[in-house]
Coordinates of C-alpha atoms in Angstrom, one line a residue:
Chain A
X83 CA 15.5 -43.0 31.8
X84 CA 15.7 -40.6 29.1
X85 CA 18.6 -38.1 29.0
X86 CA 17.5 -34.7 29.5
X87 CA 19.3 -31.8 29.3
X88 CA 21.1 -30.1 32.3
X89 CA 18.7 -27.5 34.0
X90 CA 19.9 -24.3 33.9
X91 CA 20.3 -23.6 30.3
X92 CA 17.1 -24.4 28.1
X93 CA 18.1 -26.2 24.8
X94 CA 18.2 -24.4 21.9
X95 CA 14.5 -24.4 20.5
X96 CA 14.2 -26.8 17.6
X97 CA 11.4 -24.9 16.2
X98 CA 14.0 -22.4 14.5
X99 CA 13.4 -24.8 11.7
X100 CA 9.9 -25.8 12.2
X101 CA 8.5 -22.4 13.1
X102 CA 6.2 -23.0 15.7
X103 CA 6.7 -22.2 19.4
X104 CA 6.4 -25.4 21.7
X105 CA 5.3 -25.4 25.0
X106 CA 8.4 -27.8 26.1
X107 CA 11.7 -26.4 27.6
X108 CA 11.8 -26.3 31.0
X109 CA 9.0 -29.5 31.8
X110 CA 11.9 -31.7 33.4
X111 CA 9.5 -33.8 35.4
X112 CA 8.2 -35.4 32.4
X113 CA 10.7 -35.3 29.0
X114 CA 8.5 -38.0 27.9
X115 CA 5.6 -36.2 27.0
X116 CA 7.7 -33.1 25.9
X117 CA 9.8 -35.2 23.2
X118 CA 6.6 -36.7 22.0
X119 CA 4.6 -33.3 21.3
X120 CA 8.0 -32.1 19.7
X121 CA 8.3 -34.8 17.6
X122 CA 4.9 -34.8 16.1
X123 CA 5.0 -31.2 15.3
X124 CA 8.4 -31.9 14.0
X125 CA 7.3 -34.7 12.0
X126 CA 4.1 -32.8 10.5
X127 CA 6.8 -29.6 9.4
X128 CA 9.0 -32.1 7.6
X129 CA 6.1 -34.0 6.0
X130 CA 4.9 -30.4 4.5
X131 CA 8.5 -29.8 3.1
X132 CA 8.4 -33.2 1.4
X133 CA 5.1 -32.6 0.0
X134 CA 6.8 -28.8 -1.6
X135 CA 9.5 -30.8 -2.7
X136 CA 7.2 -33.8 -4.6
X137 CA 4.9 -30.9 -6.0
X138 CA 7.8 -29.3 -7.6
X139 CA 9.1 -32.2 -9.2
X140 CA 5.7 -33.1 -10.6
X141 CA 6.0 -29.6 -12.1
X142 CA 9.2 -30.1 -13.5
X143 CA 8.0 -33.5 -15.0
X144 CA 4.8 -31.5 -16.8
X145 CA 7.5 -28.9 -17.9
X146 CA 9.7 -31.1 -19.8
X147 CA 6.6 -33.0 -21.4
X148 CA 5.2 -30.0 -22.6
X149 CA 8.5 -28.2 -24.2
X150 CA 8.5 -30.5 -26.9
X151 CA 10.0 -27.6 -29.1
X152 CA 12.8 -27.3 -27.0
X153 CA 13.3 -31.0 -26.9
X154 CA 13.1 -31.4 -30.7
X155 CA 15.9 -28.8 -31.3
X156 CA 18.1 -30.3 -28.8
X157 CA 17.8 -33.4 -30.3
X158 CA 18.4 -31.7 -33.8
X159 CA 21.5 -30.2 -32.8
X160 CA 23.0 -32.7 -30.5
X161 CA 21.2 -36.0 -30.3
X162 CA 19.3 -37.7 -27.7
X163 CA 22.0 -38.4 -25.5
X164 CA 21.6 -34.7 -24.1
X165 CA 18.4 -35.7 -23.0
X166 CA 19.3 -38.9 -21.5
X167 CA 22.5 -37.2 -19.6
X168 CA 20.1 -34.3 -18.1
X169 CA 17.2 -36.6 -17.2
X170 CA 19.7 -39.2 -15.4
X171 CA 21.9 -36.0 -13.8
X172 CA 18.8 -35.1 -12.2
X173 CA 17.0 -38.3 -11.2
X174 CA 20.8 -38.8 -9.6
X175 CA 20.8 -35.9 -7.8
X176 CA 17.1 -35.6 -6.6
X177 CA 17.5 -39.4 -5.6
X178 CA 20.6 -37.9 -3.1
X179 CA 18.0 -35.5 -1.7
X180 CA 15.4 -37.2 -1.1
X181 CA 17.4 -40.7 0.1
X182 CA 19.0 -38.1 2.6
X183 CA 15.7 -36.9 3.6
X184 CA 14.1 -40.3 4.2
X185 CA 17.3 -41.7 6.5
X186 CA 16.2 -38.1 8.5
X187 CA 12.7 -39.5 9.0
X188 CA 13.8 -42.6 10.1
X189 CA 16.6 -41.3 12.5
X190 CA 13.9 -39.2 13.9
X191 CA 11.6 -42.1 14.8
X192 CA 14.2 -43.8 16.7
X193 CA 15.7 -40.5 18.4
X194 CA 15.1 -39.8 22.2
X195 CA 17.8 -36.9 22.3
X196 CA 16.1 -33.2 21.3
X197 CA 19.4 -32.1 20.4
X198 CA 20.2 -34.8 18.4
X199 CA 16.3 -34.2 16.6
X200 CA 17.9 -30.4 15.6
X201 CA 20.6 -31.7 14.0
X202 CA 19.2 -34.2 12.0
X203 CA 16.1 -31.7 10.9
X204 CA 18.7 -29.1 10.0
X205 CA 20.7 -31.9 7.6
X206 CA 17.2 -33.1 6.3
X207 CA 16.4 -29.6 5.5
X208 CA 19.5 -28.6 4.1
X209 CA 18.9 -31.7 1.4
X210 CA 15.6 -30.3 0.8
X211 CA 16.9 -27.2 -0.1
X212 CA 19.4 -28.6 -2.2
X213 CA 16.9 -30.6 -4.0
X214 CA 14.6 -27.6 -4.7
X215 CA 18.0 -25.4 -6.2
X216 CA 18.3 -28.7 -8.6
X217 CA 14.7 -28.3 -9.7
X218 CA 14.9 -24.7 -10.0
X219 CA 18.0 -24.5 -12.2
X220 CA 16.5 -27.3 -14.3
X221 CA 12.7 -25.8 -14.8
X222 CA 14.8 -22.8 -15.6
X223 CA 17.0 -24.3 -18.2
X224 CA 14.0 -26.3 -19.9
X225 CA 11.8 -23.4 -20.1
X226 CA 11.5 -19.9 -21.3
X227 CA 11.6 -17.4 -18.6
X228 CA 8.6 -15.5 -17.3
X229 CA 9.9 -12.4 -17.7
X230 CA 8.9 -10.1 -20.6
X231 CA 11.7 -8.6 -22.6
X232 CA 11.9 -5.0 -22.3
X233 CA 14.0 -2.0 -23.6
X234 CA 17.3 -1.9 -22.0
X235 CA 20.1 0.7 -22.0
X236 CA 23.6 -1.1 -22.4
X237 CA 25.2 1.9 -21.0
X238 CA 23.1 1.7 -17.8
X239 CA 23.1 -1.9 -17.6
X240 CA 26.7 -1.5 -17.7
X241 CA 27.0 0.9 -14.8
X242 CA 24.6 -1.3 -12.7
X243 CA 26.3 -4.4 -13.1
X244 CA 29.9 -2.6 -12.7
X245 CA 30.1 -4.1 -8.8
X246 CA 28.6 -7.4 -9.6
X247 CA 30.6 -8.3 -12.7
X248 CA 33.8 -7.2 -10.7
X249 CA 33.2 -9.7 -8.0
X250 CA 32.5 -12.9 -10.6
X251 CA 36.1 -11.6 -12.2
X252 CA 37.4 -12.2 -8.7
X253 CA 40.6 -10.3 -7.1
X254 CA 43.1 -12.1 -9.4
X255 CA 41.8 -11.1 -12.4
X256 CA 41.6 -6.9 -13.6
X257 CA 37.9 -6.6 -15.0
X258 CA 37.4 -3.5 -17.2
X259 CA 34.1 -2.7 -18.3
X260 CA 33.4 -0.3 -21.1
X261 CA 30.4 1.2 -22.9
X262 CA 30.8 2.9 -26.8
X263 CA 29.0 6.4 -26.3
X264 CA 25.2 6.6 -28.0
X265 CA 25.1 2.5 -28.1
X266 CA 21.6 1.9 -29.0
X267 CA 19.3 0.1 -26.8
X268 CA 18.3 -3.4 -27.3
X269 CA 14.8 -5.4 -26.6
X270 CA 15.6 -8.1 -24.1
X271 CA 14.8 -9.5 -21.0
X272 CA 17.2 -7.7 -18.7
X273 CA 18.0 -10.4 -16.2
X274 CA 19.0 -13.0 -19.1
X275 CA 21.4 -10.4 -20.1
X276 CA 23.1 -10.0 -16.6
X277 CA 22.8 -13.7 -16.2
X278 CA 24.9 -14.3 -19.8
X279 CA 27.1 -11.4 -18.8
X280 CA 27.7 -12.8 -15.6
X281 CA 28.4 -16.7 -17.1
X282 CA 31.1 -15.3 -19.5
X283 CA 32.9 -13.5 -17.1
X284 CA 33.2 -16.5 -15.0
X285 CA 33.9 -18.4 -17.8
X286 CA 37.0 -16.0 -18.3
X287 CA 37.8 -16.2 -14.7
X288 CA 38.0 -20.2 -14.8
X289 CA 40.5 -19.8 -17.9
X290 CA 42.8 -17.5 -15.8
X291 CA 43.4 -19.6 -13.0
X292 CA 46.7 -17.4 -12.1
X293 CA 45.3 -13.9 -13.2
X294 CA 45.1 -12.0 -16.4
X295 CA 42.3 -9.4 -17.5
X296 CA 39.0 -9.4 -19.0
X297 CA 37.3 -6.8 -21.1
X298 CA 33.8 -6.2 -21.2
X299 CA 32.8 -4.1 -24.0
X300 CA 29.4 -2.9 -25.9
X301 CA 29.4 -0.9 -29.1
X302 CA 27.5 -0.5 -31.9
X303 CA 28.0 -2.3 -35.3
X304 CA 26.5 -2.8 -38.8
X305 CA 26.5 -6.5 -39.9
X306 CA 27.1 -7.0 -43.7
X307 CA 28.1 -10.0 -45.2
X308 CA 30.0 -11.5 -42.3
X309 CA 27.0 -12.9 -40.4
X310 CA 25.4 -15.6 -40.3
X311 CA 22.9 -16.7 -43.0
X312 CA 20.0 -17.0 -40.0
X313 CA 20.5 -13.2 -39.3
X314 CA 19.0 -10.4 -41.4
X315 CA 21.4 -7.8 -42.3
X316 CA 21.2 -4.5 -40.2
X317 CA 22.0 -2.7 -37.1
X318 CA 23.4 -4.6 -34.0
X319 CA 24.7 -3.9 -30.4
X320 CA 27.7 -6.2 -29.8
X321 CA 28.3 -7.1 -26.7
X322 CA 32.0 -8.5 -25.8
X323 CA 33.6 -10.3 -23.3
X324 CA 37.7 -10.9 -24.1
X325 CA 40.3 -12.4 -22.1
X326 CA 43.9 -12.9 -21.7
X327 CA 43.5 -17.0 -20.9
X328 CA 44.5 -20.3 -22.1
X329 CA 42.2 -20.2 -25.3
X330 CA 40.5 -23.1 -26.9
X331 CA 41.9 -25.8 -29.5
X332 CA 39.8 -26.6 -32.3
X333 CA 37.8 -29.3 -31.4
X334 CA 37.0 -27.8 -27.7
X335 CA 35.8 -24.4 -30.1
X336 CA 33.7 -26.5 -31.8
X337 CA 31.8 -28.1 -29.2
X338 CA 31.5 -24.9 -26.7
X339 CA 28.2 -24.3 -27.2
X340 CA 26.7 -27.9 -27.1
X341 CA 25.0 -28.0 -24.0
X342 CA 26.5 -29.8 -21.0
X343 CA 29.7 -29.8 -22.7
X344 CA 32.4 -28.6 -20.4
X345 CA 35.9 -28.8 -19.7
X346 CA 35.7 -28.4 -15.8
X347 CA 36.0 -30.9 -13.4
X348 CA 32.4 -32.9 -12.5
X349 CA 30.7 -30.9 -9.7
X350 CA 31.8 -27.6 -11.2
X351 CA 29.0 -25.9 -13.4
X352 CA 26.9 -27.7 -15.4
X353 CA 28.2 -27.2 -19.0
X354 CA 25.2 -25.2 -19.8
X355 CA 26.4 -21.7 -20.1
X356 CA 27.6 -21.0 -23.4
X357 CA 24.6 -22.8 -24.5
X358 CA 22.3 -20.5 -22.8
X359 CA 24.1 -17.4 -24.2
X360 CA 23.5 -18.9 -27.1
X361 CA 20.0 -19.6 -27.0
X362 CA 19.5 -15.9 -25.5
X363 CA 21.1 -14.5 -28.9
X364 CA 18.7 -16.7 -30.9
X365 CA 15.6 -15.8 -28.9
X366 CA 16.2 -12.3 -29.4
X367 CA 17.3 -12.3 -32.9
X368 CA 20.9 -12.4 -33.1
X369 CA 23.8 -14.4 -32.7
X370 CA 26.5 -15.6 -30.7
X371 CA 30.2 -15.6 -32.1
X372 CA 33.4 -16.9 -30.0
X373 CA 37.2 -16.2 -31.4
X374 CA 39.6 -18.4 -29.5
X375 CA 43.0 -19.7 -30.5
X376 CA 45.0 -21.9 -27.7
X377 CA 47.5 -19.5 -25.9
X378 CA 46.0 -16.3 -27.4
X379 CA 43.0 -15.8 -25.1
X380 CA 39.2 -16.1 -26.2
X381 CA 36.8 -13.3 -27.4
X382 CA 33.1 -13.9 -27.1
X383 CA 30.9 -11.4 -28.9
X384 CA 26.8 -11.3 -28.4
X385 CA 25.2 -9.8 -31.4
X386 CA 21.9 -8.3 -30.3
X387 CA 19.5 -6.2 -32.9
X388 CA 18.9 -2.8 -32.2
X389 CA 15.7 -1.9 -30.8
X390 CA 13.7 0.5 -33.1
X391 CA 11.2 1.1 -30.1
X392 CA 11.0 4.5 -28.6
X393 CA 11.0 4.4 -24.6
X394 CA 7.3 5.1 -23.6
X395 CA 6.5 8.5 -22.1
X396 CA 5.7 8.3 -18.7
X397 CA 2.1 8.5 -18.1
X398 CA 1.9 11.1 -15.0
X399 CA -1.5 10.4 -13.2
X400 CA -3.8 13.1 -12.3
X401 CA -3.2 14.8 -8.7
X402 CA 0.0 14.0 -6.7
X403 CA 0.3 10.7 -6.8
X404 CA 2.8 8.0 -4.8
X405 CA 6.1 8.7 -5.5
X406 CA 8.1 6.1 -7.0
X407 CA 11.0 4.9 -4.8
X408 CA 14.5 4.3 -5.9
X409 CA 15.4 2.2 -9.0
X410 CA 17.6 0.5 -9.1
X411 CA 18.1 0.6 -5.3
X412 CA 21.3 1.5 -4.1
X413 CA 23.3 -1.8 -2.8
X414 CA 23.6 -1.3 1.1
X415 CA 19.6 -0.5 0.8
X416 CA 19.5 -3.9 -1.4
X417 CA 21.7 -5.7 1.2
X418 CA 19.5 -4.4 3.9
X419 CA 16.3 -5.7 2.3
X420 CA 17.8 -9.0 1.4
X421 CA 18.8 -9.6 5.2
X422 CA 15.1 -8.2 5.8
X423 CA 14.1 -11.0 3.5
X424 CA 16.0 -14.0 5.0
X425 CA 15.0 -13.0 8.8
X426 CA 11.7 -13.2 7.3
X427 CA 12.0 -16.7 6.2
X428 CA 13.2 -17.9 9.1
X429 CA 9.9 -16.8 10.9
X430 CA 7.4 -17.8 8.7
X431 CA 5.9 -20.5 10.3
X432 CA 3.9 -22.1 7.2
X433 CA 5.5 -23.4 4.5
X434 CA 2.9 -22.3 2.1
X435 CA 4.0 -18.7 2.8
X436 CA 8.0 -19.6 2.6
X437 CA 7.1 -20.8 -0.8
X438 CA 5.0 -17.5 -1.9
X439 CA 7.7 -15.5 -0.5
X440 CA 10.5 -17.0 -2.2
X441 CA 8.3 -17.2 -5.6
X442 CA 7.8 -13.2 -5.0
X443 CA 11.6 -12.6 -4.4
X444 CA 11.8 -14.4 -7.8
X445 CA 9.5 -12.6 -9.7
X446 CA 11.0 -9.4 -8.4
X447 CA 14.1 -10.1 -10.1
X448 CA 16.9 -7.0 -10.2
X449 CA 14.0 -4.4 -10.6
X450 CA 12.3 -2.8 -7.1
X451 CA 9.0 -5.0 -7.1
X452 CA 7.2 -7.6 -9.1
X453 CA 4.6 -6.7 -11.5
X454 CA 0.9 -7.6 -10.4
X455 CA 0.4 -9.9 -13.2
X456 CA 3.3 -12.1 -12.5
X457 CA 2.2 -12.5 -8.7
X458 CA -1.4 -12.7 -9.0
X459 CA -1.6 -16.4 -8.5
X460 CA 1.5 -16.5 -6.4
X461 CA 0.5 -19.1 -4.0
X462 CA -2.2 -21.4 -5.8
X463 CA -2.5 -23.6 -3.0
X464 CA -3.7 -20.9 -0.7
X465 CA -5.7 -19.2 -3.4
X466 CA -9.0 -19.4 -1.1
X467 CA -6.9 -17.1 1.8
X468 CA -5.4 -14.7 -0.6
X469 CA -6.7 -11.1 -0.5
X470 CA -5.7 -8.4 -3.2
X471 CA -5.7 -4.8 -2.9
X472 CA -5.4 -1.9 -5.3
X473 CA -3.7 1.3 -3.9
X474 CA -5.4 4.6 -4.6
X475 CA -5.6 7.8 -3.3
X476 CA -1.9 9.7 -2.3
X477 CA 1.1 8.8 -0.2
X478 CA -0.2 11.3 2.4
X479 CA -3.6 9.6 2.3
X480 CA -3.8 6.1 1.4
X481 CA -6.6 4.2 0.1
X482 CA -6.7 0.4 -0.3
X483 CA -9.6 -1.2 -2.7
X484 CA -10.3 -4.9 -2.6
X485 CA -10.0 -6.4 -5.8
X486 CA -10.4 -10.0 -4.8
X487 CA -11.1 -11.8 -1.5
X488 CA -10.5 -15.6 -0.9
X489 CA -13.7 -18.0 0.2
X490 CA -11.6 -19.0 3.5
X491 CA -11.3 -15.3 4.4
X492 CA -14.7 -14.3 3.3
X493 CA -15.9 -17.1 5.7
X494 CA -13.4 -16.6 8.9
X495 CA -13.6 -12.7 8.8
X496 CA -16.9 -11.0 8.5
X497 CA -17.6 -8.0 6.2
X498 CA -16.4 -5.5 8.7
X499 CA -13.1 -6.4 8.5
X500 CA -12.8 -6.5 5.3
X501 CA -14.9 -3.3 3.9
X502 CA -14.7 -2.7 0.3
X503 CA -12.5 -0.2 0.9
X504 CA -10.6 1.8 3.7
X505 CA -8.4 4.7 4.2
X506 CA -5.8 4.3 6.2
X507 CA -4.2 7.3 8.5
X508 CA -1.2 7.6 10.6
X509 CA -3.1 6.8 13.7
X510 CA -2.9 2.9 12.9
X511 CA -0.1 1.7 14.5
X512 CA 1.7 -1.1 12.9
X513 CA 0.1 -4.0 14.4
X514 CA -3.4 -3.3 12.6
X515 CA -4.2 -4.5 9.4
X516 CA -4.2 -1.1 8.2
X517 CA -0.8 -0.7 9.5
X518 CA 0.5 -3.6 8.0
X519 CA -1.1 -2.4 4.5
X520 CA 0.5 1.2 5.1
X521 CA 4.2 -0.3 6.0
X522 CA 3.9 -2.6 2.9
X523 CA 2.9 0.2 0.6
X524 CA 5.5 2.7 1.9
X525 CA 8.4 0.2 2.0
X526 CA 7.9 -1.9 -1.1
X527 CA 9.0 -5.1 1.1
X528 CA 6.7 -7.8 2.5
X529 CA 5.1 -7.3 6.1
X530 CA 4.6 -10.2 8.2
X531 CA 2.6 -10.8 11.2
X532 CA 1.7 -13.9 13.5
X533 CA -0.2 -14.5 16.7
X534 CA -0.8 -17.5 18.6
X535 CA -3.7 -17.3 21.2
X536 CA -4.9 -19.7 23.4
X537 CA -7.9 -18.3 25.5
X538 CA -8.7 -21.6 27.4
X539 CA -12.0 -22.1 25.8
X540 CA -10.8 -23.9 23.0
X541 CA -8.3 -25.1 20.4
X542 CA -5.4 -22.9 20.4
X543 CA -4.9 -21.0 17.4
X544 CA -2.3 -19.5 14.9
X545 CA -2.7 -16.5 12.9
X546 CA -0.5 -15.0 10.0
X547 CA -0.7 -12.7 7.5
X548 CA 1.9 -12.1 4.9
X549 CA 1.7 -8.9 2.6
X550 CA 3.4 -8.9 -0.8
X551 CA 3.8 -5.7 -2.4
X552 CA 3.1 -5.6 -6.2
X553 CA 3.4 -2.9 -9.2
X554 CA 2.3 -2.3 -12.6
X555 CA 5.6 -0.9 -13.4
X556 CA 8.4 -2.5 -11.4
X557 CA 8.5 1.0 -9.6
X558 CA 5.6 2.1 -7.3
X559 CA 3.6 -0.4 -5.2
X560 CA 0.2 -0.4 -6.8
X561 CA -1.3 -3.6 -5.3
X562 CA -0.8 -5.4 -2.2
X563 CA -1.2 -9.3 -2.1
X564 CA -2.2 -11.0 1.1
X565 CA -2.3 -14.5 2.6
X566 CA -4.0 -14.8 5.8
X567 CA -3.9 -18.4 7.6
X568 CA -5.5 -19.6 10.6
X569 CA -4.2 -23.0 12.1
X570 CA -5.3 -24.7 14.7
X571 CA -2.3 -26.1 17.1
X572 CA -1.9 -29.3 19.0
X573 CA -3.0 -29.0 22.5
X574 CA -0.3 -29.3 24.6
X575 CA -0.3 -32.9 26.6
X576 CA -0.1 -31.4 30.1
X577 CA -3.6 -29.0 29.8
X578 CA -6.9 -30.7 30.2
X579 CA -8.6 -30.8 26.4
X580 CA -11.4 -28.8 26.3
X581 CA -14.4 -30.6 27.2
Chain B
X227 CA 21.5 -10.8 37.2
X228 CA 23.0 -14.5 36.5
X229 CA 21.8 -14.6 32.8
X230 CA 21.2 -18.6 33.4
X231 CA 18.7 -18.0 36.1
X232 CA 17.1 -15.0 34.8
X233 CA 13.5 -16.2 33.8
X234 CA 13.3 -16.7 29.8
X235 CA 10.5 -15.0 27.3
X236 CA 9.9 -18.3 26.3
X237 CA 8.9 -19.7 29.6
X238 CA 5.2 -21.0 29.0
X239 CA 3.7 -20.2 32.3
X240 CA 5.9 -16.8 32.1
X241 CA 3.3 -14.4 34.2
X242 CA 3.7 -17.0 37.0
X243 CA 7.2 -17.3 36.9
X244 CA 7.6 -13.1 36.8
X245 CA 4.9 -12.6 39.8
X246 CA 7.8 -14.5 41.6
X247 CA 10.4 -11.9 41.2
X248 CA 10.7 -8.7 42.6
X249 CA 10.5 -5.5 41.1
X250 CA 14.2 -5.1 40.4
X251 CA 14.5 -8.2 39.3
X252 CA 11.7 -7.6 36.8
X253 CA 13.4 -4.4 36.1
X254 CA 16.7 -6.7 35.0
X255 CA 14.9 -8.7 32.7
X256 CA 15.9 -8.5 29.0
X257 CA 12.5 -7.9 28.1
X258 CA 10.0 -5.6 28.9
X259 CA 6.8 -6.4 31.5
X260 CA 3.9 -4.3 32.1
X261 CA 0.9 -5.5 34.7
X262 CA -2.6 -4.2 34.0
X263 CA -5.2 -4.4 36.7
X264 CA -8.8 -5.9 36.2
X265 CA -9.8 -2.4 35.2
X266 CA -7.1 -1.7 32.5
X267 CA -5.0 0.8 34.7
X268 CA -1.5 0.2 34.6
X269 CA 0.0 -0.8 38.1
X270 CA 3.5 -1.8 37.2
X271 CA 5.5 -0.7 34.2
X272 CA 9.5 -2.0 34.1
X273 CA 12.3 -0.3 33.1
X274 CA 12.9 -2.7 30.3
X275 CA 9.3 -2.0 28.7
X276 CA 10.2 1.5 28.7
X277 CA 13.3 1.0 26.5
X278 CA 12.1 -1.9 24.7
X279 CA 8.2 -1.1 23.8
X280 CA 9.2 -0.6 20.2
X281 CA 7.1 2.5 19.9
X282 CA 9.6 4.8 21.2
X283 CA 7.8 6.4 24.3
X284 CA 4.7 4.9 25.3
X285 CA 1.9 5.6 23.0
X286 CA 0.9 2.0 23.2
X287 CA -0.9 2.3 26.5
X288 CA -3.9 4.5 26.8
X289 CA -4.8 2.9 23.7
X290 CA -7.1 0.1 23.0
X291 CA -4.6 -2.6 23.0
X292 CA -6.1 -5.5 21.5
X293 CA -7.7 -3.4 18.4
X294 CA -4.8 -1.1 18.0
X295 CA -1.8 -3.0 18.4
X296 CA -2.3 -6.8 18.3
X297 CA -2.8 -8.1 14.6
X298 CA -6.3 -9.9 13.7
X299 CA -7.6 -9.5 17.3
X300 CA -9.8 -6.7 16.6
X301 CA -12.0 -9.3 14.7
X302 CA -15.3 -9.0 16.4
X303 CA -15.2 -12.6 17.1
X304 CA -12.4 -12.0 19.9
X305 CA -13.3 -9.6 21.6
X306 CA -16.1 -11.5 23.7
X307 CA -13.4 -14.3 24.4
X308 CA -10.9 -12.2 24.8
X309 CA -12.9 -10.5 27.9
X310 CA -14.1 -14.3 29.1
X311 CA -10.4 -15.2 28.9
X312 CA -9.4 -12.5 31.2
X313 CA -12.2 -13.0 33.5
X314 CA -11.4 -16.6 33.7
X315 CA -7.4 -16.4 34.1
X316 CA -6.9 -18.2 31.2
X317 CA -5.4 -15.6 28.3
X318 CA -2.4 -16.7 26.7
X319 CA -1.4 -14.6 23.6
X320 CA 1.5 -14.3 21.5
X321 CA 2.2 -12.0 18.5
X322 CA 4.8 -10.3 16.8
X323 CA 6.1 -8.6 13.6
X324 CA 9.3 -8.9 11.4
X325 CA 10.7 -5.5 11.1
X326 CA 9.4 -2.3 12.5
X327 CA 9.1 1.5 11.4
X328 CA 11.6 2.3 14.4
X329 CA 14.1 0.0 13.7
X330 CA 13.8 -2.2 10.4
X331 CA 16.7 -4.5 12.2
X332 CA 14.8 -5.8 14.8
X333 CA 11.7 -8.0 15.4
X334 CA 9.0 -7.2 17.8
X335 CA 7.5 -9.9 19.5
X336 CA 4.6 -9.7 22.5
X337 CA 3.4 -12.1 25.1
X338 CA -0.1 -11.4 27.2
X339 CA -1.1 -13.8 30.0
X340 CA -3.4 -13.5 32.7
X341 CA -2.1 -12.1 35.9
X342 CA -2.9 -13.8 39.3
X343 CA -5.1 -11.4 40.2
X344 CA -7.3 -11.1 37.4
X345 CA -5.3 -8.6 35.4
X346 CA -2.9 -9.0 32.4
X347 CA 0.7 -9.2 31.9
X348 CA 2.3 -7.6 28.6
X349 CA 5.9 -8.7 27.9
X350 CA 7.7 -7.1 24.9
X351 CA 10.6 -8.5 23.6
X352 CA 13.0 -7.0 20.4
X353 CA 15.4 -9.1 19.1

């Protein structure tokens, strides 16, 4: 006799994770059938996640092989042991994550209790997430981030980062930000600079376990003789993070910017922080300088060349255009957006859509919208089910024009379902295709719909549509990228199969 | 109403289960229930449906439900099949959206199943 949940309260649906809606729950006469069907679908979903992890691992391996230049500079500066250490560490941690998953599968095969199945699946999923984080961290390290450098005004950046740097410093540390008046602009990928500043503040925090002060300042400097030979003379912007902490001894200072060198306990930080900040400075044509004395605190200075670029004049389109949505979004709105994205991630049923949404969020970074060219091929495995539509017209009377439509979509939906262009009016309720487009265009946030239909004349089918807005400039929605999926669902065992 | 004996929105045979309840019991469910007869006229509209329709007032009804509200089902290939399923009493559709204009923090989910008398039931839940 297989143990079942006491009747009255249906068991929590194990498909919160797997994402499908099973026809089980109350079939207490045939618990065996219920379990078999759930098991099959769950195993399928877990297999898909494993494939994702395997693909990501392959991508990392490719990236490592391709970046010989990075490896050459690493070898030149630090010797082979850095790479071996990196690879060894990665192999060990990934091995743990995959081992946890493998154990999960084994346990699932033998598990008769649906509640235990849920617990095992949750743990397996956490292991996968951890594995993915490791990979993301390392691919980040191994390649230049895709974001193109742009003109950044340090005083504006400081205003935006005020709260975040405060949180990074923590409640025990007094954190003060100050930008000199008329500080020059720099040309850099903004998120790299933000990450660098965050990193430095976190380092300062670790140097002051009993509390202290950290001052983050930016000012203009003219570098003359007292600069490294590799950097040209001229005008620079100096970002400085100074703390009142324990400082570094001379030999720690000498190794501070080596990759993987860390004074922290194993498991706390990777030792890549200062190395990455130095890389950032060098990539931008500047350099990093550290002043530190044991007992007297540390000052880390990041020198970036002044950008000679003049900010481009904003081109006004002819006629009333779409009103740009707020940028940067105020924090409470951002929190609400993040909450929506979290909910969305839990509701998505196909793993391919989850990967696309994560990639969209990644490409978005700290701006409002990702740039269309960065997300054109956001879901390579679903390219046949992807369409891209350009937004035209005005906010009051928007129209959409399809730039591309995947072959699988064209096959499934006739030309009437995807006309070459169509207008949208307020009459369209949210559920329609036009309504979904309008919602995504207006909010700048992804839109997701799903349907499951069993019409009694064939196999049940699941439909999903995820629409991801994109822009030309990070501010206004200019394109919609959509992935539309149809999937046959397994027929529940207690229905007669179709003739 | 006792929470543990209420018919769950996820009940596979939701329409059959709800048909066993009295009108008062249906009104007390934590999700909306609407029944249309064979001709598409509303013959029952629960209190919860009015509150939870997700559209504020009732503009959803009076429109062509499948083409205007359900995602994808306006597609030409479905119309004939839906009518047939309705006639055969084998309709079972579920769909939903994450976030909506009225309330960005809520998700809306619909279930549509054939009613025993040849009409259809439409159940709405907001989470």
